[in-house]
Short mmCIF file of C-alpha atoms in Angstrom, two decimals:
data_model
loop_
_atom_site.label_atom_id
_atom_site.label_comp_id
_atom_site.label_asym_id
_atom_site.label_seq_id
_atom_site.Cartn_x
_atom_site.Cartn_y
_atom_site.Cartn_z
CA MET A 1100 -11.70 167.14 279.40
CA PRO A 1101 -13.16 165.45 281.80
CA THR A 1102 -11.37 162.87 284.54
CA ALA A 1103 -11.88 158.98 285.24
CA LEU A 1104 -12.70 160.54 288.70
CA ASN A 1105 -14.66 163.40 286.84
CA LYS A 1106 -16.57 160.18 285.99
CA ILE A 1107 -17.13 158.34 289.02
CA SER A 1108 -18.81 161.33 290.73
CA LYS A 1109 -20.91 160.25 288.35
CA GLY A 1110 -21.46 156.75 288.24
CA ASN A 1111 -24.35 155.65 290.39
CA GLY A 1112 -22.29 154.72 293.96
CA VAL A 1113 -20.26 152.38 296.01
CA GLN A 1114 -21.03 149.05 293.74
CA ARG A 1115 -20.00 151.24 290.13
CA GLU A 1116 -17.05 152.41 291.81
CA LEU A 1117 -15.96 148.64 293.50
CA MET A 1118 -16.54 147.73 290.04
CA TRP A 1119 -14.44 150.30 287.85
CA MET A 1120 -12.26 149.38 289.97
CA LEU A 1121 -11.86 145.57 289.40
CA LEU A 1122 -12.00 146.35 285.98
CA GLN A 1123 -9.05 148.27 285.97
CA HIS A 1124 -7.13 145.59 288.32
CA LEU A 1125 -8.07 143.21 285.38
CA LEU A 1126 -7.25 145.57 282.52
CA ALA A 1127 -3.63 146.35 284.06
CA ASP A 1128 -2.80 142.51 284.69
CA GLN A 1129 -4.48 140.87 281.06
CA PRO A 1130 -5.00 144.65 278.98
CA GLY A 1131 -7.25 143.11 275.48
CA GLN A 1132 -9.66 141.01 277.69
CA ASN A 1133 -13.41 141.10 275.53
CA LYS A 1134 -15.89 141.49 277.57
CA ARG A 1135 -16.64 137.36 278.41
CA GLN A 1136 -13.46 137.33 279.57
CA LEU A 1137 -13.57 140.03 281.86
CA LEU A 1138 -16.50 138.39 283.44
CA ALA A 1139 -15.33 135.78 284.85
CA GLY A 1140 -12.54 137.12 286.11
CA LEU A 1141 -14.93 139.58 287.41
CA ARG A 1142 -16.52 135.96 289.43
CA ARG A 1143 -13.44 134.77 290.05
CA LEU A 1144 -13.08 138.18 292.09
CA GLY A 1145 -16.10 137.64 293.91
CA GLN A 1146 -17.80 139.32 291.73
CA PRO A 1147 -21.01 136.27 291.09
CA ASN A 1148 -23.81 137.77 290.45
CA LEU A 1149 -22.75 140.05 287.56
CA THR A 1150 -23.79 139.14 283.22
CA THR A 1151 -22.15 141.03 280.32
CA THR A 1152 -24.58 143.45 279.73
CA ASP A 1153 -23.55 144.20 283.64
CA VAL A 1154 -20.14 144.73 281.95
CA ASN A 1155 -20.75 146.19 278.46
CA ARG A 1156 -22.09 148.88 280.79
CA ALA A 1157 -19.57 149.81 282.88
CA LEU A 1158 -17.05 149.80 279.92
CA TYR A 1159 -18.73 152.36 278.06
CA ALA A 1160 -20.30 154.44 280.60
CA ASN A 1161 -16.53 155.75 281.30
CA SER A 1162 -14.33 156.29 278.32
CA VAL A 1163 -11.95 158.42 280.30
CA LEU A 1164 -10.82 154.70 282.08
CA PHE A 1165 -11.00 152.52 279.35
CA ALA A 1166 -10.98 152.33 275.68
CA HIS A 1167 -11.59 149.32 272.56
CA ASP A 1168 -9.97 148.16 269.42
CA GLY A 1169 -12.67 147.96 267.53
CA ALA A 1170 -13.03 144.50 267.15
CA THR A 1171 -15.54 141.97 267.44
CA PRO A 1172 -15.94 141.61 269.92
CA PRO A 1173 -14.18 144.96 271.04
CA ARG A 1174 -10.80 144.31 272.85
CA TRP A 1175 -10.10 146.14 276.03
CA ARG A 1176 -7.72 147.97 277.91
CA MET A 1177 -7.09 150.87 280.02
CA ALA A 1178 -7.27 154.91 278.30
CA ALA A 1179 -3.85 156.13 277.87
CA GLU A 1180 -4.62 158.62 279.61
CA ALA A 1181 -6.58 156.86 282.64
CA ALA A 1182 -3.20 155.49 283.85
CA ASP A 1183 -2.24 158.12 286.70
CA ASP A 1184 -5.53 158.60 287.04
CA PHE A 1185 -6.64 155.91 288.62
CA ALA A 1186 -4.45 156.88 291.81
CA ALA A 1187 -6.53 159.25 292.14
CA ILE A 1188 -9.35 157.73 291.90
CA LEU A 1189 -8.31 155.08 294.35
CA ALA A 1190 -6.67 158.01 296.80
CA ALA A 1191 -10.21 159.66 297.01
CA ALA A 1192 -12.09 155.98 297.91
CA ALA A 1193 -10.07 155.42 300.27
CA THR A 1194 -9.93 158.59 301.67
CA ALA A 1195 -13.96 159.28 301.45
CA LEU A 1196 -15.19 157.39 304.88
CA PRO A 1197 -17.89 154.11 304.05
CA ARG A 1198 -21.39 155.94 303.92
CA CYS A 1199 -22.30 152.50 307.70
CA TYR A 1200 -18.97 153.37 309.32
CA ARG A 1201 -19.30 155.59 312.22
CA GLY A 1202 -15.74 154.69 314.31
CA ASN A 1203 -12.19 156.70 314.56
CA GLU A 1204 -11.27 158.70 311.22
CA PRO A 1205 -8.76 156.72 310.43
CA ARG A 1206 -4.34 157.01 310.53
CA ALA A 1207 -2.69 157.88 306.89
CA TRP A 1208 -1.27 154.62 307.02
CA GLN A 1209 -4.92 152.72 307.01
CA THR A 1210 -5.82 154.99 304.29
CA GLU A 1211 -3.10 154.58 302.30
CA ALA A 1212 -3.00 150.09 302.71
CA LEU A 1213 -6.60 150.01 301.77
CA ALA A 1214 -5.75 151.93 298.60
CA ALA A 1215 -3.03 150.20 298.54
CA TRP A 1216 -4.97 146.33 298.89
CA ARG A 1217 -7.96 147.87 297.11
CA THR A 1218 -5.22 148.03 293.92
CA GLN A 1219 -4.79 144.40 294.03
CA GLY A 1220 -8.03 143.85 293.43
CA ARG A 1221 -9.18 143.30 296.46
CA ARG A 1222 -6.78 140.52 297.88
CA GLY A 1223 -3.48 140.97 300.24
CA VAL A 1224 -2.09 140.29 303.71
CA VAL A 1225 -1.74 143.98 305.80
CA GLU A 1226 1.09 143.30 308.04
CA ALA A 1227 0.94 146.20 311.01
CA VAL A 1228 3.40 145.76 313.85
CA THR A 1229 1.29 145.30 317.42
CA GLY A 1230 -1.13 148.24 318.60
CA THR A 1231 -0.95 150.94 315.51
CA GLY A 1232 -4.28 150.34 314.51
CA LYS A 1233 -4.52 146.76 311.90
CA THR A 1234 -8.61 146.37 313.16
CA THR A 1235 -9.45 149.04 311.92
CA VAL A 1236 -7.85 148.45 308.42
CA GLY A 1237 -9.98 145.69 308.17
CA VAL A 1238 -13.26 147.47 310.07
CA LEU A 1239 -13.15 149.71 306.94
CA ALA A 1240 -12.61 147.13 304.54
CA ALA A 1241 -15.66 145.43 305.83
CA ALA A 1242 -17.39 148.76 306.07
CA ALA A 1243 -16.99 149.51 302.13
CA ALA A 1244 -18.07 146.07 301.12
CA VAL A 1245 -21.87 145.90 303.38
CA ASP A 1246 -21.58 149.44 301.74
CA ALA A 1247 -21.79 147.37 298.29
CA ALA A 1248 -24.48 144.88 299.99
CA GLU A 1249 -21.97 141.96 300.34
CA ARG A 1250 -21.17 139.67 303.02
CA VAL A 1251 -18.20 139.99 305.13
CA LEU A 1252 -16.56 137.42 307.06
CA VAL A 1253 -14.22 138.25 309.59
CA LEU A 1254 -11.94 134.95 310.79
CA VAL A 1255 -10.59 135.52 315.13
CA PRO A 1256 -8.50 132.16 316.80
CA GLY A 1257 -10.21 132.13 319.17
CA ARG A 1258 -13.52 133.14 322.21
CA GLU A 1259 -11.79 136.35 323.17
CA LEU A 1260 -11.03 137.95 319.36
CA LEU A 1261 -14.46 137.12 319.23
CA ASP A 1262 -16.19 139.05 321.69
CA GLN A 1263 -13.81 142.07 320.90
CA TRP A 1264 -13.98 142.54 317.12
CA HIS A 1265 -17.73 142.13 317.19
CA ASP A 1266 -18.43 144.49 319.98
CA VAL A 1267 -15.69 146.90 317.96
CA LEU A 1268 -18.08 145.58 314.61
CA ARG A 1269 -20.89 147.14 316.61
CA ARG A 1270 -19.26 150.16 317.93
CA ALA A 1271 -18.16 151.65 314.32
CA LEU A 1272 -21.68 149.69 312.35
CA PRO A 1273 -24.69 151.37 314.72
CA GLY A 1274 -27.80 150.09 311.65
CA VAL A 1275 -25.31 146.98 310.60
CA ARG A 1276 -26.56 143.61 311.49
CA VAL A 1277 -23.20 141.85 312.81
CA GLY A 1278 -23.48 138.70 314.35
CA ARG A 1279 -21.51 135.95 315.36
CA PHE A 1280 -19.78 131.66 315.30
CA GLY A 1281 -18.92 129.74 317.64
CA GLY A 1282 -18.14 130.14 321.58
CA GLY A 1283 -21.41 128.83 321.77
CA HIS A 1284 -23.08 131.13 318.86
CA GLU A 1285 -24.79 130.16 316.09
CA ASP A 1286 -25.76 133.48 314.10
CA SER A 1287 -25.49 133.39 310.07
CA LEU A 1288 -24.82 135.24 306.70
CA HIS A 1289 -27.77 134.01 306.27
CA ASP A 1290 -29.60 136.78 307.77
CA HIS A 1291 -25.99 138.89 309.25
CA SER A 1292 -23.87 141.42 306.73
CA VAL A 1293 -21.47 140.91 308.85
CA LEU A 1294 -19.77 137.73 311.12
CA VAL A 1295 -17.15 136.92 313.13
CA ALA A 1296 -16.66 133.10 313.88
CA ILE A 1297 -13.94 131.15 315.10
CA VAL A 1298 -11.42 129.48 313.30
CA HIS A 1299 -11.95 125.99 314.22
CA SER A 1300 -15.79 126.42 315.02
CA ALA A 1301 -16.66 128.44 310.53
CA ALA A 1302 -13.82 124.93 309.10
CA ARG A 1303 -16.22 122.65 309.73
CA HIS A 1304 -19.05 124.46 307.87
CA GLN A 1305 -19.83 126.11 304.38
CA MET A 1306 -20.16 130.75 305.42
CA LEU A 1307 -20.75 132.68 302.58
CA PRO A 1308 -25.09 131.83 301.08
CA LEU A 1309 -24.29 130.53 297.86
CA GLY A 1310 -24.13 133.06 294.91
CA ALA A 1311 -23.41 135.79 296.94
CA PRO A 1312 -20.71 138.32 296.54
CA GLY A 1313 -18.09 138.17 299.85
CA LEU A 1314 -15.65 139.46 301.50
CA LEU A 1315 -13.61 137.71 304.25
CA VAL A 1316 -11.04 139.53 306.57
CA ALA A 1317 -8.17 137.21 308.25
CA ASP A 1318 -7.02 138.39 311.42
CA GLU A 1319 -4.30 137.11 313.17
CA VAL A 1320 -4.07 135.66 309.44
CA HIS A 1321 -0.80 134.16 310.16
CA ARG A 1322 -2.37 130.79 312.09
CA TYR A 1323 -4.55 129.51 309.16
CA GLY A 1324 -2.34 128.23 307.79
CA ALA A 1325 -1.88 124.41 309.51
CA PRO A 1326 -4.42 122.11 306.36
CA THR A 1327 -7.54 122.72 309.31
CA PHE A 1328 -7.42 125.91 309.59
CA ALA A 1329 -7.37 126.47 305.83
CA TYR A 1330 -10.45 124.76 305.50
CA ALA A 1331 -11.72 128.37 306.33
CA LEU A 1332 -10.91 130.22 304.05
CA GLU A 1333 -13.53 129.38 301.38
CA PRO A 1334 -13.02 130.24 297.94
CA GLY A 1335 -16.36 131.88 297.16
CA PHE A 1336 -15.13 135.04 298.66
CA GLY A 1337 -13.73 136.58 296.56
CA ALA A 1338 -12.41 140.00 298.32
CA ARG A 1339 -10.54 138.39 301.09
CA LEU A 1340 -8.11 140.39 303.77
CA GLY A 1341 -5.62 139.18 306.12
CA LEU A 1342 -4.21 140.92 308.70
CA THR A 1343 -0.70 140.29 311.00
CA ALA A 1344 1.71 141.19 313.56
CA THR A 1345 4.63 139.33 311.07
CA TYR A 1346 3.34 136.86 308.25
CA ALA A 1347 5.77 134.08 309.00
CA ARG A 1348 5.98 131.22 309.82
CA GLU A 1349 7.91 128.13 310.75
CA ASP A 1350 6.27 125.95 308.69
CA ASN A 1351 5.77 125.93 305.05
CA GLY A 1352 1.69 126.39 305.84
CA LEU A 1353 2.63 129.93 304.23
CA ILE A 1354 3.27 129.31 300.58
CA GLU A 1355 0.73 126.15 300.26
CA HIS A 1356 -2.26 128.10 301.97
CA LEU A 1357 -1.80 131.32 303.07
CA GLU A 1358 0.05 133.31 299.89
CA PRO A 1359 -2.73 130.87 296.99
CA TYR A 1360 -5.74 132.38 298.69
CA PHE A 1361 -4.85 135.77 300.15
CA GLY A 1362 -2.29 137.12 297.72
CA ARG A 1363 0.34 140.11 298.34
CA VAL A 1364 2.07 141.70 301.34
CA VAL A 1365 0.68 145.15 301.97
CA ALA A 1366 2.58 147.57 303.41
CA GLY A 1367 1.18 148.37 306.47
CA CYS A 1368 2.74 149.29 309.55
CA SER A 1369 6.30 149.33 310.74
CA TYR A 1370 7.85 149.82 313.60
CA GLU A 1371 10.04 153.72 311.83
CA ARG A 1372 6.79 153.82 310.98
CA GLY A 1373 4.51 154.46 314.12
CA LEU A 1374 7.10 156.40 316.41
CA THR A 1375 7.45 158.96 312.83
CA ASP A 1376 3.42 159.54 313.13
CA GLU A 1377 3.64 158.67 316.81
CA ILE A 1378 1.71 156.23 316.52
CA LEU A 1379 3.72 154.27 319.26
CA ALA A 1380 5.42 155.26 321.68
CA PRO A 1381 9.52 155.64 322.38
CA PHE A 1382 11.24 152.67 323.95
CA ARG A 1383 14.50 151.32 325.77
CA VAL A 1384 14.84 147.59 325.74
CA GLY A 1385 16.91 145.73 328.10
CA PHE A 1386 18.71 142.68 328.62
CA LEU A 1387 19.64 140.71 331.66
CA GLY A 1388 21.18 137.14 331.75
CA VAL A 1389 21.60 135.45 334.49
CA HIS A 1390 22.41 132.12 335.52
CA PHE A 1391 21.29 128.62 336.51
CA SER A 1392 22.25 126.84 340.06
CA PRO A 1393 24.29 123.55 339.92
CA ASP A 1394 20.92 122.17 339.92
CA GLU A 1395 19.38 123.48 337.10
CA GLN A 1396 22.64 123.73 334.96
CA GLU A 1397 22.87 119.55 334.86
CA ARG A 1398 19.24 119.28 334.51
CA HIS A 1399 19.43 122.06 331.16
CA ASP A 1400 22.23 119.67 330.43
CA GLU A 1401 21.03 116.03 330.31
CA TYR A 1402 17.12 117.58 328.94
CA ASP A 1403 19.03 119.82 325.60
CA GLU A 1404 21.54 116.99 325.37
CA ARG A 1405 18.96 114.73 325.20
CA ALA A 1406 17.18 116.73 322.83
CA ARG A 1407 19.45 117.13 320.25
CA ALA A 1408 20.08 113.83 319.80
CA LEU A 1409 17.07 113.02 319.05
CA ARG A 1410 16.25 115.64 317.34
CA ARG A 1411 19.60 114.24 314.98
CA ARG A 1412 17.35 110.79 315.08
CA MET A 1413 14.20 111.46 313.99
CA ILE A 1414 15.95 113.57 310.89
CA LEU A 1415 18.76 110.97 310.03
CA ASP A 1416 16.63 107.59 310.87
CA HIS A 1417 12.49 108.74 310.70
CA GLY A 1418 12.73 110.77 307.56
CA CYS A 1419 11.83 113.94 309.71
CA PRO A 1420 12.19 117.44 307.32
CA GLU A 1421 15.62 119.05 309.53
CA GLU A 1422 13.59 123.23 308.67
CA PRO A 1423 11.34 124.66 308.87
CA PHE A 1424 11.06 124.16 312.79
CA GLY A 1425 7.21 124.01 312.55
CA GLU A 1426 7.67 121.55 310.11
CA PHE A 1427 10.49 119.73 311.87
CA ILE A 1428 7.57 119.52 315.04
CA GLY A 1429 5.08 118.34 313.49
CA ALA A 1430 6.19 115.50 311.73
CA VAL A 1431 7.64 114.72 315.36
CA ASN A 1432 4.33 115.45 316.76
CA ARG A 1433 1.86 113.61 314.03
CA LEU A 1434 4.55 110.52 314.75
CA SER A 1435 3.93 110.53 318.95
CA GLN A 1436 0.22 109.88 317.78
CA GLY A 1437 1.09 106.24 316.69
CA SER A 1438 1.44 102.84 317.94
CA ALA A 1439 3.50 102.72 321.50
CA ALA A 1440 5.84 99.59 319.95
CA ASP A 1441 6.43 102.07 317.13
CA PRO A 1442 10.52 103.34 317.41
CA ARG A 1443 9.09 106.37 315.67
CA THR A 1444 6.45 107.32 318.10
CA ARG A 1445 8.52 106.21 321.14
CA ASP A 1446 11.18 108.03 319.65
CA ALA A 1447 8.94 110.92 318.59
CA ARG A 1448 7.59 110.86 322.40
CA ASN A 1449 11.04 110.62 324.01
CA TYR A 1450 11.74 113.25 322.30
CA LEU A 1451 9.30 115.95 322.69
CA ASN A 1452 9.76 114.89 326.56
CA ALA A 1453 13.08 116.18 326.84
CA PHE A 1454 12.47 119.61 324.72
CA THR A 1455 9.05 120.36 327.18
CA LYS A 1456 11.29 119.52 330.25
CA ARG A 1457 14.09 121.56 329.03
CA ARG A 1458 11.30 124.86 328.58
CA GLN A 1459 10.32 124.32 331.13
CA VAL A 1460 13.74 124.45 333.32
CA LEU A 1461 14.02 127.83 331.53
CA ALA A 1462 11.29 129.25 332.08
CA GLU A 1463 11.17 128.68 335.94
CA CYS A 1464 14.79 129.81 336.05
CA ARG A 1465 15.02 130.74 340.18
CA SER A 1466 17.42 133.43 338.81
CA LYS A 1467 14.77 134.79 336.18
CA GLN A 1468 13.28 135.25 340.05
CA GLU A 1469 15.45 136.67 341.85
CA ALA A 1470 15.88 139.08 338.52
CA LEU A 1471 12.32 140.00 339.05
CA ALA A 1472 11.89 140.40 342.29
CA SER A 1473 14.95 143.63 342.34
CA LEU A 1474 12.90 145.00 339.26
CA ALA A 1475 9.40 145.23 342.42
CA LEU A 1476 10.81 148.97 342.94
CA VAL A 1477 11.33 150.13 338.99
CA PHE A 1478 7.42 147.83 338.85
CA ALA A 1479 6.66 150.52 341.83
CA THR A 1480 7.51 153.66 339.83
CA ALA A 1481 5.67 152.54 336.01
CA ASP A 1482 2.25 153.08 336.28
CA ARG A 1483 1.36 149.66 334.76
CA GLY A 1484 3.52 146.69 333.76
CA LEU A 1485 3.66 143.15 331.85
CA VAL A 1486 5.29 139.92 332.57
CA PHE A 1487 5.39 137.22 329.90
CA GLY A 1488 5.96 133.99 330.98
CA GLU A 1489 6.45 130.26 329.39
CA THR A 1490 4.14 128.46 331.62
CA THR A 1491 1.49 128.99 333.67
CA THR A 1492 3.97 127.67 336.66
CA SER A 1493 5.88 130.12 335.68
CA ALA A 1494 3.97 133.36 335.61
CA GLU A 1495 1.99 132.29 339.25
CA GLN A 1496 5.42 132.13 341.20
CA ALA A 1497 5.78 135.34 339.32
CA ALA A 1498 2.88 137.48 339.91
CA ALA A 1499 3.39 136.16 344.09
CA VAL A 1500 7.43 137.10 343.96
CA LEU A 1501 6.31 141.31 342.68
CA ARG A 1502 3.26 141.07 345.93
CA ARG A 1503 6.62 138.88 348.12
CA ASN A 1504 7.70 142.09 347.34
CA GLY A 1505 5.23 144.89 347.80
CA VAL A 1506 3.91 144.77 344.50
CA LEU A 1507 0.36 144.28 343.01
CA ALA A 1508 0.44 141.71 340.49
CA GLU A 1509 -2.53 138.22 339.15
CA ALA A 1510 -1.54 136.27 337.12
CA PHE A 1511 -3.77 135.79 334.05
CA THR A 1512 -3.26 132.50 331.75
CA SER A 1513 -6.02 129.93 330.49
CA GLU A 1514 -6.89 128.55 333.65
CA LEU A 1515 -9.64 130.84 334.53
CA GLN A 1516 -12.77 131.35 334.11
CA GLN A 1517 -13.68 133.60 331.48
CA HIS A 1518 -15.74 136.09 333.93
CA GLU A 1519 -12.57 135.80 335.96
CA ARG A 1520 -9.94 137.35 333.44
CA LYS A 1521 -12.92 139.60 332.57
CA ASP A 1522 -12.24 140.76 336.56
CA ARG A 1523 -8.69 141.35 336.54
CA LEU A 1524 -8.21 142.80 333.26
CA ALA A 1525 -10.42 145.40 334.44
CA GLY A 1526 -8.37 145.69 337.72
CA PHE A 1527 -5.24 146.50 335.74
CA ARG A 1528 -7.19 149.08 333.71
CA GLU A 1529 -8.51 150.90 337.15
CA GLY A 1530 -5.44 150.91 338.42
CA LYS A 1531 -6.53 148.18 341.32
CA LEU A 1532 -3.77 145.70 340.05
CA LYS A 1533 -0.27 147.24 338.62
CA VAL A 1534 0.69 144.66 337.66
CA LEU A 1535 -0.72 141.35 334.94
CA THR A 1536 1.49 138.40 334.37
CA ALA A 1537 0.68 136.16 331.73
CA PRO A 1538 1.82 132.79 330.37
CA ARG A 1539 1.56 132.46 326.00
CA VAL A 1540 -2.31 134.03 326.60
CA LEU A 1541 -1.28 137.49 326.28
CA ASP A 1542 0.85 137.32 322.83
CA GLU A 1543 -2.27 137.78 320.67
CA GLY A 1544 -5.08 139.78 320.36
CA ILE A 1545 -5.86 140.21 323.55
CA ASP A 1546 -7.15 144.05 324.11
CA VAL A 1547 -4.88 144.63 327.07
CA PRO A 1548 -4.93 148.34 328.66
CA GLN A 1549 -2.05 150.23 328.94
CA ALA A 1550 0.97 150.06 330.32
CA GLU A 1551 4.66 151.25 330.33
CA LEU A 1552 6.88 148.11 330.72
CA GLY A 1553 6.99 144.97 329.88
CA VAL A 1554 9.46 142.52 331.02
CA VAL A 1555 9.85 139.35 329.11
CA MET A 1556 10.37 136.49 331.64
CA ALA A 1557 11.49 132.68 328.87
CA GLY A 1558 12.51 134.71 325.49
CA SER A 1559 11.93 132.97 322.49
CA LYS A 1560 13.36 133.35 319.79
CA SER A 1561 9.84 133.71 317.37
CA LYS A 1562 9.99 136.99 315.68
CA ARG A 1563 6.14 137.55 316.22
CA GLN A 1564 6.16 136.40 319.36
CA MET A 1565 8.32 139.42 320.35
CA ILE A 1566 7.02 141.90 318.01
CA GLN A 1567 3.35 141.04 319.76
CA ARG A 1568 4.28 141.28 323.77
CA MET A 1569 6.89 144.63 322.92
CA GLY A 1570 3.64 145.33 321.35
CA ARG A 1571 2.23 145.63 324.26
CA VAL A 1572 3.55 148.79 325.90
CA ILE A 1573 5.30 150.71 323.37
CA ARG A 1574 1.47 152.24 322.10
CA PRO A 1575 1.56 156.14 323.13
CA LYS A 1576 1.64 157.52 326.73
CA LYS A 1577 -0.10 160.95 326.87
CA ASP A 1578 2.71 162.81 328.31
CA ARG A 1579 5.24 160.84 324.92
CA ARG A 1580 7.97 159.81 327.27
CA PRO A 1581 8.75 156.06 326.34
CA ALA A 1582 8.24 152.81 326.70
CA ALA A 1583 10.59 149.36 328.52
CA PHE A 1584 10.72 146.70 327.34
CA ILE A 1585 12.89 143.82 329.53
CA VAL A 1586 14.82 140.46 328.04
CA LEU A 1587 15.89 138.25 331.11
CA TYR A 1588 17.35 134.71 330.21
CA VAL A 1589 19.73 132.44 331.73
CA ARG A 1590 23.72 132.85 329.68
CA GLY A 1591 24.75 129.87 327.79
CA THR A 1592 21.48 128.59 326.55
CA GLY A 1593 20.10 128.78 322.99
CA GLU A 1594 18.58 132.03 325.29
CA ASP A 1595 21.66 133.58 325.04
CA PRO A 1596 21.84 136.88 322.81
CA ASP A 1597 25.73 135.92 322.03
CA ASN A 1598 24.00 132.38 320.78
CA GLY A 1599 21.55 133.76 318.72
CA ALA A 1600 19.06 134.68 320.76
CA HIS A 1601 16.54 137.27 319.15
CA GLU A 1602 19.36 138.20 316.64
CA ASP A 1603 16.53 139.02 314.18
CA PHE A 1604 14.71 141.22 316.29
CA ARG A 1605 18.34 143.28 318.06
CA GLU A 1606 18.54 144.19 314.15
CA GLN A 1607 15.01 145.34 313.68
CA LEU A 1608 15.73 147.31 317.37
CA ILE A 1609 18.62 148.42 316.53
CA GLU A 1610 17.03 151.15 313.91
CA VAL A 1611 14.24 152.71 316.13
CA ALA A 1612 15.24 151.90 319.81
CA GLN A 1613 16.05 155.30 321.87
CA ASP A 1614 18.99 153.08 324.16
CA ILE A 1615 19.17 148.85 323.80
CA VAL A 1616 21.37 147.73 326.56
CA ASP A 1617 22.96 144.71 328.19
CA PHE A 1618 23.34 144.44 332.07
CA GLY A 1619 25.98 142.95 333.61
CA PRO A 1620 26.01 139.65 336.02
CA ASP A 1621 26.23 142.52 338.44
CA THR A 1622 23.61 144.51 337.64
CA SER A 1623 21.25 145.33 341.32
CA GLY A 1624 18.11 147.04 341.37
CA ALA A 1625 19.66 150.45 342.11
CA ASP A 1626 20.68 149.90 338.56
CA LEU A 1627 17.62 148.57 336.86
CA LEU A 1628 15.65 151.65 338.37
CA ALA A 1629 18.17 154.51 337.71
CA TRP A 1630 18.09 152.79 333.68
CA TYR A 1631 14.82 152.57 334.48
CA CYS A 1632 14.06 156.72 335.64
CA LYS A 1633 16.25 158.58 333.27
CA GLY A 1634 14.55 157.13 329.68
CA ARG A 1635 11.13 158.33 331.79
CA MET A 1636 13.11 161.47 332.69
CA GLY A 1637 14.01 161.79 328.35
CA ILE A 1638 18.62 161.67 330.20
#
């Protein structure tokens, strides 16, 4: 007896297979649709040029997959015997590489994620921790879309990712025209099959040619929940794929913009899966608490008290939402743009000033610089290291501290020229630099050479930010030695784990880290080196 899989193998290419998959998705959601209803559904899924004749041909061509009730017009459903077999179709489609693809062989989780995305009508968000290869998922989806004569738009948040995606796509799809839009580039989908675009540039233009079927891939998709960026999420793209390490926001942008557009989350790659499949290196985590000096404590307490009082006033007197924090800070920022004569504007500006100064005191705490100096021998022992700061000043101070202690280190900041950033990344890759110190510029996207030691100078309450930073150091090492991740924090402040800092992050780590330790206040540089070396030797 022929199976649905046999039937597809006799079809006329990728477009027919794609159409069968989309029809299956529509009928699984709502059995009993006629050809006109199915055509409307296919157009919603990004197939604007089909006709009812095309739908009829696809349905009648595969009686193993589809059955009708004999009415006029016929109402269609999935054939009972095809239900289990369709899983095999999706698996076969996922494992068969697109014709135009010349990239690396996909990992198992990438193949599974793409298959799951297809079962959702080619809509969804793939969540995968940093370092596991979510970019490849987007490249494979793009390649399959090109095979099916669709246009592909890849949205990225900034210039570095614009160039990285362009390079990756050109290597993986050598026969395909890949262009760029934004950052001085003005290519378009009218004469390119794939276009990588900076989101704020794409949001101001119509990117998909009228009537053309298309796939939209959104890298760092969590960034696009802001109303301005949401304009880039064009409804004409029927196929939609979001990529992120952590699909969460501190405001309502996910609910208002992202979920309605992309749909549900698709299982990607967690820490557990990454470690099991040996995509990620095993890792150890240490928390090292320090204390403020008396003058730092006084300044911190002053700004903290002021920020707390003004936050209450912004909520109770000026109507700012209390939660989530992103909605609160967004409302405060909007109020701060008003007239200086308006008391709401004055309070908003005063809150932002106190908030920023409190964060600055934490970021530039002198005891953190001293703790970093005590880690100099650890950095000297490691192959490469990264230091994550909060401000440009703290990153530059950290690099200076390490240099004074014999470690080749440079700051990597947004103030550098493009060529300077490339030179420092190249020096880090080639071993001319031992350590890069950076504020948030390294948190997302930039392709950083492998490091085995990461130190966080400014603790973040953002789970995503910590996952991004961890992903920079837990990529697999040739000899399977574990990576190390050390978080510096000021005791008794919002950075202190005892005050709830990193709670979600720590809970996630407990299940997967080889070791989690909170170093005591009297921990010496020798103690830190011993802890690091024992982990490196597997003791």
